[in-house]
Amino acid sequence: MRNLSTAMRAALTARVLRPAILIELTFKSGTYFVHTGIGQITWNGNTYLGVGSLGKVGTITENTTVEAAGTTLTLTGVDPTLYADCMTDIVTGLPARILLACLSGSTVIDALVIFSGLVDQPTITENSDDITVTLALENALTNLQRPHRSLYTAVDQRMKWPNDNGFDWITSLIDTANTWG
Amino acid sequence: MVIDTFQGVSVLAFPTSPAPKQIELTMNNVVAAPTNPFTGSTQQVLAWPGGDFWSAQIAMPKLTPQQIPTWQGFLAECRGKLNTFLIGDPSYKHPQGTVKGVPVVNGAQSAMATTLSTKGWTPNSYRLLLPGDYLQVGYRLHRVIDVVNSDANGDATISLWPSLREAVTDGQAIILNNPRGLFRMSDNKQSITIDETRYGALTLTVVEAR
């Protein structure tokens, strides 16, 4: 369930829709704002460049279950704005967002976040006459799949709480045989 | 011969002789119009801003043995899709309209705009430009859509196709005579077919350089 502004609802239900996909990708050196059109458009205080390198946005899914559904961005061509960064400047786990915007001329009427996640690894395909960078974007829920590094040991507990000796007996309890009755 | 650079690539001089015998300037638009299969009605039209561009097919007359090397050199200098060149409609030299004044861009305007505000026309003039006329702003070729009239200040708004490629600045020149646009080859393979008469046949397929 999304709350659409009145302006966005009107734009989406109009007979003629002028959409643009806004992309926000964070690399090591900063955040890049690009869009599917040409020239520059401004939204929410950020200037998005129409670099013309956005080739394809993968399927964005939303489920009723708690599921980490990612997507992909395909960047076509040798765009100096993004290609070099994908080669040298990428850090996985930094924020990425995809927004659907409705335009009037070069003015953004409103924009809606349709994906919010993390930058994952790029796949770069170089052919003789084109270069394609496919950038995987992962849902933030993927962090829940990471193993928890904490252990039920006295050492681990004292790293967090130096005066806590509640786990001191854990190791001796493992092979303890107690006689009941 | 390189005459300029644009967006990091060379702009080449397009050979002037011979003039093309045929040119097909195609207006391409990126628009989706999903249709209801039951009723045939279109529910909504999706027009992607900035998704409009020229492409062209240029057929040259038979090239004489003396002309062939010039064109072979030009094709080589294009280096496939790399370098660009300026071409226009060879059948068009001047506007059909009664151009009065020296028009320039009126105020900064953003890319993707489908209208261009201009100034410098003779005030209260009518039919300055007519539908189908061309104009050039920077290295971009545009087609005029509607009749252009000036107001009491000598200002006029021109409806254009395609939309502005780049932002324009106040006072930027508008070229009305022999307007041309920036194109590049749409294929990396270029050749001239030379027959037993030693005359050459050449057809170029080009697309707007963006």
Short mmCIF file of C-alpha atoms in Angstrom, two decimals:
data_model
loop_
_atom_site.label_atom_id
_atom_site.label_comp_id
_atom_site.label_asym_id
_atom_site.label_seq_id
_atom_site.Cartn_x
_atom_site.Cartn_y
_atom_site.Cartn_z
CA MET A 1 0.00 0.00 0.00
CA ARG A 2 1.51 3.30 -1.05
CA ASN A 3 0.40 6.77 -0.27
CA LEU A 4 0.38 8.73 -3.50
CA SER A 5 0.25 12.48 -3.54
CA THR A 6 -2.64 14.08 -5.33
CA ALA A 7 -0.29 15.35 -8.05
CA MET A 8 1.24 11.90 -8.54
CA ARG A 9 -2.16 10.22 -8.68
CA ALA A 10 -3.32 12.71 -11.29
CA ALA A 11 -0.16 12.21 -13.35
CA LEU A 12 -0.35 8.42 -13.21
CA THR A 13 -3.99 8.34 -14.22
CA ALA A 14 -3.70 10.89 -17.03
CA ARG A 15 -4.24 9.66 -20.57
CA VAL A 16 -0.68 10.65 -21.45
CA LEU A 17 2.00 9.70 -18.95
CA ARG A 18 5.50 11.15 -19.24
CA PRO A 19 7.57 8.91 -17.00
CA ALA A 20 11.21 8.89 -16.07
CA ILE A 21 13.17 6.47 -13.97
CA LEU A 22 15.41 8.19 -11.42
CA ILE A 23 18.37 6.23 -10.10
CA GLU A 24 20.45 7.00 -7.02
CA LEU A 25 23.62 4.94 -6.74
CA THR A 26 26.16 5.39 -3.99
CA PHE A 27 29.76 4.65 -4.82
CA LYS A 28 32.90 5.09 -2.77
CA SER A 29 33.43 8.64 -4.03
CA GLY A 30 29.85 9.78 -3.65
CA THR A 31 26.27 9.37 -4.81
CA TYR A 32 25.36 9.55 -8.47
CA PHE A 33 21.96 10.74 -9.57
CA VAL A 34 20.93 9.75 -13.10
CA HIS A 35 17.68 9.51 -15.02
CA THR A 36 16.38 7.96 -18.22
CA GLY A 37 15.83 11.22 -20.10
CA ILE A 38 18.27 13.81 -21.34
CA GLY A 39 19.66 16.92 -19.72
CA GLN A 40 19.32 17.66 -16.04
CA ILE A 41 16.27 17.44 -13.84
CA THR A 42 16.02 18.39 -10.20
CA TRP A 43 14.10 16.52 -7.57
CA ASN A 44 14.22 16.69 -3.81
CA GLY A 45 17.27 18.94 -3.91
CA ASN A 46 19.29 16.56 -6.09
CA THR A 47 20.26 17.10 -9.72
CA TYR A 48 19.81 13.99 -11.86
CA LEU A 49 21.86 13.70 -15.04
CA GLY A 50 20.35 12.24 -18.17
CA VAL A 51 23.49 10.36 -19.06
CA GLY A 52 21.73 8.03 -21.43
CA SER A 53 23.42 4.97 -20.01
CA LEU A 54 20.46 3.35 -18.34
CA GLY A 55 19.68 0.45 -20.59
CA LYS A 56 17.29 -1.61 -18.54
CA VAL A 57 15.79 -1.82 -15.11
CA GLY A 58 15.18 -5.36 -13.95
CA THR A 59 11.94 -6.66 -12.56
CA ILE A 60 11.01 -5.10 -9.25
CA THR A 61 8.85 -7.42 -7.17
CA GLU A 62 6.94 -6.95 -3.97
CA ASN A 63 5.61 -9.94 -2.09
CA THR A 64 3.20 -10.47 0.73
CA THR A 65 5.85 -12.59 2.46
CA VAL A 66 9.01 -11.20 4.06
CA GLU A 67 11.42 -11.81 1.20
CA ALA A 68 14.58 -10.05 0.07
CA ALA A 69 13.77 -9.40 -3.59
CA GLY A 70 16.53 -7.61 -5.45
CA THR A 71 16.73 -6.24 -8.95
CA THR A 72 19.30 -5.30 -11.57
CA LEU A 73 20.29 -2.20 -13.47
CA THR A 74 21.76 -2.61 -16.92
CA LEU A 75 23.99 0.23 -18.01
CA THR A 76 24.66 0.18 -21.72
CA GLY A 77 27.57 1.75 -23.44
CA VAL A 78 30.75 3.23 -22.18
CA ASP A 79 29.34 5.99 -20.07
CA PRO A 80 32.25 7.76 -18.43
CA THR A 81 30.03 8.84 -15.56
CA LEU A 82 29.25 5.35 -14.34
CA TYR A 83 31.48 2.84 -16.12
CA ALA A 84 34.70 3.91 -14.45
CA ASP A 85 33.02 3.87 -11.08
CA CYS A 86 31.69 0.37 -11.64
CA MET A 87 35.24 -0.70 -12.43
CA THR A 88 37.09 0.97 -9.58
CA ASP A 89 34.81 2.81 -7.21
CA ILE A 90 32.14 0.35 -6.25
CA VAL A 91 31.61 -0.74 -2.68
CA THR A 92 28.95 -3.34 -2.08
CA GLY A 93 26.39 -2.57 0.55
CA LEU A 94 26.03 1.15 -0.14
CA PRO A 95 22.55 2.59 -0.67
CA ALA A 96 20.74 2.49 -4.01
CA ARG A 97 17.27 3.73 -4.87
CA ILE A 98 15.04 3.59 -7.96
CA LEU A 99 12.23 6.09 -8.28
CA LEU A 100 9.42 6.43 -10.79
CA ALA A 101 8.92 10.09 -11.65
CA CYS A 102 6.26 11.81 -13.69
CA LEU A 103 7.48 14.77 -15.69
CA SER A 104 5.95 17.87 -17.11
CA GLY A 105 8.54 19.14 -19.56
CA SER A 106 11.73 18.91 -17.55
CA THR A 107 9.96 19.48 -14.24
CA VAL A 108 9.34 16.56 -11.91
CA ILE A 109 5.70 16.55 -10.81
CA ASP A 110 6.38 13.93 -8.17
CA ALA A 111 8.45 10.81 -7.72
CA LEU A 112 7.77 7.53 -6.01
CA VAL A 113 10.37 5.17 -4.57
CA ILE A 114 9.84 1.80 -6.26
CA PHE A 115 13.00 0.13 -4.99
CA SER A 116 15.33 0.83 -2.11
CA GLY A 117 18.24 -1.39 -1.40
CA LEU A 118 21.97 -1.86 -1.53
CA VAL A 119 24.55 -1.87 -4.31
CA ASP A 120 25.85 -5.35 -4.97
CA GLN A 121 28.52 -6.56 -7.35
CA PRO A 122 28.57 -5.52 -11.01
CA THR A 123 28.84 -7.89 -13.95
CA ILE A 124 30.69 -6.33 -16.86
CA THR A 125 30.34 -7.71 -20.38
CA GLU A 126 32.69 -6.25 -22.95
CA ASN A 127 32.12 -6.94 -26.61
CA SER A 128 33.83 -5.44 -29.63
CA ASP A 129 31.11 -2.86 -30.19
CA ASP A 130 29.43 -2.42 -26.84
CA ILE A 131 29.98 -2.69 -23.13
CA THR A 132 27.23 -3.67 -20.74
CA VAL A 133 27.44 -3.28 -17.00
CA THR A 134 24.78 -5.14 -15.04
CA LEU A 135 24.65 -3.87 -11.50
CA ALA A 136 22.87 -6.07 -9.01
CA LEU A 137 20.89 -4.27 -6.34
CA GLU A 138 19.93 -6.18 -3.25
CA ASN A 139 17.16 -5.61 -0.78
CA ALA A 140 18.29 -4.51 2.65
CA LEU A 141 16.60 -7.63 4.05
CA THR A 142 19.54 -9.67 2.74
CA ASN A 143 21.41 -8.50 5.83
CA LEU A 144 19.13 -10.77 7.85
CA GLN A 145 20.70 -13.75 6.09
CA ARG A 146 24.14 -12.94 7.40
CA PRO A 147 25.33 -15.25 10.21
CA HIS A 148 25.35 -13.72 13.65
CA ARG A 149 28.92 -13.47 14.88
CA SER A 150 28.16 -13.59 18.60
CA LEU A 151 28.72 -16.77 20.64
CA TYR A 152 27.37 -17.86 23.96
CA THR A 153 30.80 -17.74 25.61
CA ALA A 154 32.23 -15.84 28.53
CA VAL A 155 34.79 -14.20 26.26
CA ASP A 156 32.17 -12.90 23.89
CA GLN A 157 29.98 -11.67 26.70
CA ARG A 158 32.85 -9.83 28.42
CA MET A 159 33.71 -8.05 25.15
CA LYS A 160 30.36 -6.36 25.46
CA TRP A 161 29.97 -6.29 29.24
CA PRO A 162 33.38 -6.52 30.97
CA ASN A 163 31.95 -7.18 34.44
CA ASP A 164 29.36 -9.75 33.39
CA ASN A 165 30.35 -13.26 34.55
CA GLY A 166 27.01 -14.84 33.69
CA PHE A 167 28.56 -17.05 30.99
CA ASP A 168 31.55 -18.23 33.06
CA TRP A 169 29.93 -21.62 33.75
CA ILE A 170 28.76 -22.28 30.21
CA THR A 171 31.70 -24.46 29.17
CA SER A 172 31.65 -26.57 32.34
CA LEU A 173 27.90 -27.16 31.99
CA ILE A 174 28.27 -28.85 28.62
CA ASP A 175 29.45 -32.23 29.93
CA THR A 176 27.96 -31.96 33.38
CA ALA A 177 25.92 -34.98 34.49
CA ASN A 178 23.44 -34.19 37.23
CA THR A 179 21.76 -36.87 39.31
CA TRP A 180 18.19 -36.09 40.13
CA GLY A 181 16.23 -37.48 43.02
CA MET B 1 38.77 16.87 -42.17
CA VAL B 2 38.12 17.64 -38.50
CA ILE B 3 36.34 20.98 -38.00
CA ASP B 4 35.50 20.76 -34.31
CA THR B 5 35.09 18.43 -31.36
CA PHE B 6 31.83 17.70 -29.58
CA GLN B 7 31.37 15.60 -26.45
CA GLY B 8 34.86 14.23 -26.83
CA VAL B 9 34.65 13.13 -30.46
CA SER B 10 35.61 14.83 -33.69
CA VAL B 11 33.14 16.68 -35.89
CA LEU B 12 34.08 16.03 -39.50
CA ALA B 13 33.41 18.05 -42.62
CA PHE B 14 30.85 16.16 -44.71
CA PRO B 15 32.01 16.01 -48.35
CA THR B 16 30.10 18.49 -50.48
CA SER B 17 30.48 16.86 -53.86
CA PRO B 18 28.42 15.29 -55.15
CA ALA B 19 25.26 16.32 -53.30
CA PRO B 20 23.06 13.43 -52.16
CA LYS B 21 20.54 12.30 -54.74
CA GLN B 22 18.12 11.14 -52.06
CA ILE B 23 17.75 11.58 -48.31
CA GLU B 24 15.16 10.16 -45.98
CA LEU B 25 15.09 12.00 -42.67
CA THR B 26 13.19 9.87 -40.19
CA MET B 27 11.63 11.18 -36.98
CA ASN B 28 11.90 8.52 -34.26
CA ASN B 29 9.87 8.65 -31.07
CA VAL B 30 9.89 6.40 -28.03
CA VAL B 31 6.25 6.06 -27.08
CA ALA B 32 4.32 3.10 -25.70
CA ALA B 33 0.59 2.84 -26.31
CA PRO B 34 -0.72 -0.36 -24.73
CA THR B 35 -3.95 -1.42 -26.38
CA ASN B 36 -6.81 -3.30 -24.83
CA PRO B 37 -7.13 -6.52 -26.87
CA PHE B 38 -10.86 -6.74 -26.21
CA THR B 39 -11.85 -3.24 -27.27
CA GLY B 40 -8.87 -1.97 -29.23
CA SER B 41 -8.84 1.14 -27.09
CA THR B 42 -5.66 2.68 -25.76
CA GLN B 43 -5.77 3.01 -22.03
CA GLN B 44 -2.76 5.24 -21.54
CA VAL B 45 0.08 6.57 -23.65
CA LEU B 46 3.59 6.53 -22.20
CA ALA B 47 5.76 9.14 -23.85
CA TRP B 48 9.33 8.93 -22.59
CA PRO B 49 10.70 12.47 -22.34
CA GLY B 50 13.77 12.97 -24.48
CA GLY B 51 13.02 9.79 -26.44
CA ASP B 52 12.92 11.48 -29.85
CA PHE B 53 15.74 11.55 -32.36
CA TRP B 54 16.60 11.81 -36.02
CA SER B 55 17.88 9.07 -38.22
CA ALA B 56 18.52 9.24 -41.93
CA GLN B 57 19.32 7.23 -45.00
CA ILE B 58 21.36 9.08 -47.60
CA ALA B 59 21.74 7.74 -51.13
CA MET B 60 24.53 9.27 -53.18
CA PRO B 61 24.52 9.54 -56.94
CA LYS B 62 27.06 7.49 -58.82
CA LEU B 63 30.51 8.56 -57.64
CA THR B 64 33.05 9.21 -60.34
CA PRO B 65 36.51 7.66 -60.05
CA GLN B 66 37.76 11.10 -59.02
CA GLN B 67 35.16 11.46 -56.26
CA ILE B 68 35.52 7.99 -54.78
CA PRO B 69 38.80 8.62 -52.89
CA THR B 70 37.34 11.67 -51.12
CA TRP B 71 34.41 9.63 -49.87
CA GLN B 72 36.59 6.68 -48.96
CA GLY B 73 38.70 9.04 -46.90
CA PHE B 74 35.61 10.46 -45.20
CA LEU B 75 34.26 7.00 -44.38
CA ALA B 76 37.62 6.03 -42.95
CA GLU B 77 37.78 9.20 -40.88
CA CYS B 78 34.35 8.45 -39.41
CA ARG B 79 35.94 5.35 -37.85
CA GLY B 80 32.61 3.56 -37.73
CA LYS B 81 30.32 5.03 -35.10
CA LEU B 82 33.07 7.06 -33.48
CA ASN B 83 33.20 10.46 -35.14
CA THR B 84 30.35 12.76 -36.11
CA PHE B 85 29.42 15.11 -38.94
CA LEU B 86 26.85 17.78 -39.73
CA ILE B 87 24.18 17.12 -42.32
CA GLY B 88 20.85 18.67 -43.17
CA ASP B 89 18.07 18.26 -45.67
CA PRO B 90 19.77 18.98 -49.03
CA SER B 91 16.44 20.11 -50.51
CA TYR B 92 16.04 22.78 -47.84
CA LYS B 93 18.01 26.02 -47.85
CA HIS B 94 15.81 28.74 -46.34
CA PRO B 95 12.59 28.87 -44.30
CA GLN B 96 9.27 29.10 -46.10
CA GLY B 97 8.27 31.77 -43.59
CA THR B 98 8.96 35.49 -43.95
CA VAL B 99 11.82 35.71 -41.49
CA LYS B 100 12.18 39.24 -40.10
CA GLY B 101 14.79 40.20 -37.55
CA VAL B 102 17.69 38.28 -36.05
CA PRO B 103 16.20 35.72 -33.67
CA VAL B 104 18.13 34.33 -30.73
CA VAL B 105 17.22 32.18 -27.74
CA ASN B 106 15.22 34.07 -25.12
CA GLY B 107 16.32 32.94 -21.67
CA ALA B 108 17.91 29.71 -20.53
CA GLN B 109 15.85 26.60 -21.27
CA SER B 110 16.24 23.02 -20.19
CA ALA B 111 16.82 19.90 -22.23
CA MET B 112 13.68 17.92 -23.14
CA ALA B 113 11.68 21.12 -23.71
CA THR B 114 9.45 20.88 -26.78
CA THR B 115 9.16 24.63 -27.21
CA LEU B 116 11.86 27.26 -27.66
CA SER B 117 11.41 30.84 -26.47
CA THR B 118 13.05 33.28 -28.87
CA LYS B 119 13.53 37.04 -29.17
CA GLY B 120 14.92 39.47 -31.70
CA TRP B 121 12.16 39.13 -34.31
CA THR B 122 10.54 42.17 -35.83
CA PRO B 123 7.60 42.93 -33.50
CA ASN B 124 4.08 41.95 -34.49
CA SER B 125 5.17 39.91 -37.48
CA TYR B 126 3.26 36.93 -38.76
CA ARG B 127 4.20 33.66 -40.43
CA LEU B 128 7.87 34.12 -39.60
CA LEU B 129 8.36 30.36 -39.71
CA LEU B 130 5.96 27.76 -41.03
CA PRO B 131 5.38 24.11 -40.18
CA GLY B 132 8.08 21.97 -41.72
CA ASP B 133 10.75 24.64 -41.54
CA TYR B 134 14.03 23.66 -39.95
CA LEU B 135 16.23 25.50 -37.49
CA GLN B 136 19.56 24.77 -35.88
CA VAL B 137 20.49 25.49 -32.28
CA GLY B 138 24.05 24.62 -31.41
CA TYR B 139 24.74 21.40 -33.28
CA ARG B 140 21.12 20.27 -33.22
CA LEU B 141 18.61 20.15 -36.05
CA HIS B 142 14.99 20.85 -35.18
CA ARG B 143 11.79 20.93 -37.21
CA VAL B 144 9.22 23.68 -36.66
CA ILE B 145 5.77 22.31 -35.85
CA ASP B 146 3.47 25.37 -35.83
CA VAL B 147 3.25 28.77 -37.49
CA VAL B 148 5.50 31.23 -35.64
CA ASN B 149 4.32 34.80 -35.01
CA SER B 150 6.07 37.46 -32.96
CA ASP B 151 4.45 39.57 -30.27
CA ALA B 152 4.76 43.30 -29.60
CA ASN B 153 8.19 42.74 -28.00
CA GLY B 154 9.55 40.75 -30.90
CA ASP B 155 9.36 37.51 -28.90
CA ALA B 156 8.05 34.22 -30.24
CA THR B 157 7.65 30.69 -28.96
CA ILE B 158 8.54 27.96 -31.42
CA SER B 159 7.18 24.42 -31.11
CA LEU B 160 9.96 22.01 -32.00
CA TRP B 161 10.66 18.45 -32.92
CA PRO B 162 12.77 16.84 -31.52
CA SER B 163 12.89 18.23 -28.00
CA LEU B 164 15.93 20.24 -26.99
CA ARG B 165 18.94 17.97 -26.70
CA GLU B 166 20.88 20.18 -24.32
CA ALA B 167 20.08 23.18 -22.20
CA VAL B 168 20.27 26.42 -24.17
CA THR B 169 21.40 29.81 -22.93
CA ASP B 170 20.01 33.29 -23.30
CA GLY B 171 21.14 34.94 -26.52
CA GLN B 172 22.28 31.69 -28.16
CA ALA B 173 22.20 31.92 -31.94
CA ILE B 174 19.50 30.28 -34.02
CA ILE B 175 20.52 29.23 -37.54
CA LEU B 176 17.68 29.36 -40.06
CA ASN B 177 19.59 29.09 -43.35
CA ASN B 178 21.15 25.74 -44.26
CA PRO B 179 20.44 24.26 -40.83
CA ARG B 180 22.21 21.03 -40.03
CA GLY B 181 22.34 18.53 -37.23
CA LEU B 182 24.99 16.28 -35.77
CA PHE B 183 24.91 12.68 -36.95
CA ARG B 184 27.08 9.59 -36.83
CA MET B 185 27.15 6.34 -38.72
CA SER B 186 24.72 3.75 -37.41
CA ASP B 187 27.01 0.91 -38.48
CA ASN B 188 30.70 0.23 -38.03
CA LYS B 189 30.97 -1.24 -41.52
CA GLN B 190 31.18 1.21 -44.42
CA SER B 191 31.99 0.52 -48.05
CA ILE B 192 31.61 1.85 -51.57
CA THR B 193 30.53 -0.59 -54.26
CA ILE B 194 32.59 -0.05 -57.41
CA ASP B 195 31.35 -1.70 -60.57
CA GLU B 196 32.99 -2.45 -63.90
CA THR B 197 32.49 1.16 -65.04
CA ARG B 198 34.70 2.25 -62.12
CA TYR B 199 31.84 4.33 -60.78
CA GLY B 200 30.89 3.89 -57.14
CA ALA B 201 27.59 3.42 -55.35
CA LEU B 202 27.20 4.60 -51.77
CA THR B 203 24.29 4.64 -49.34
CA LEU B 204 24.78 5.92 -45.79
CA THR B 205 22.60 5.03 -42.82
CA VAL B 206 23.12 7.55 -40.04
CA VAL B 207 21.61 8.38 -36.68
CA GLU B 208 21.59 11.53 -34.61
CA ALA B 209 24.67 11.82 -32.43
CA ARG B 210 23.59 12.09 -28.81
#
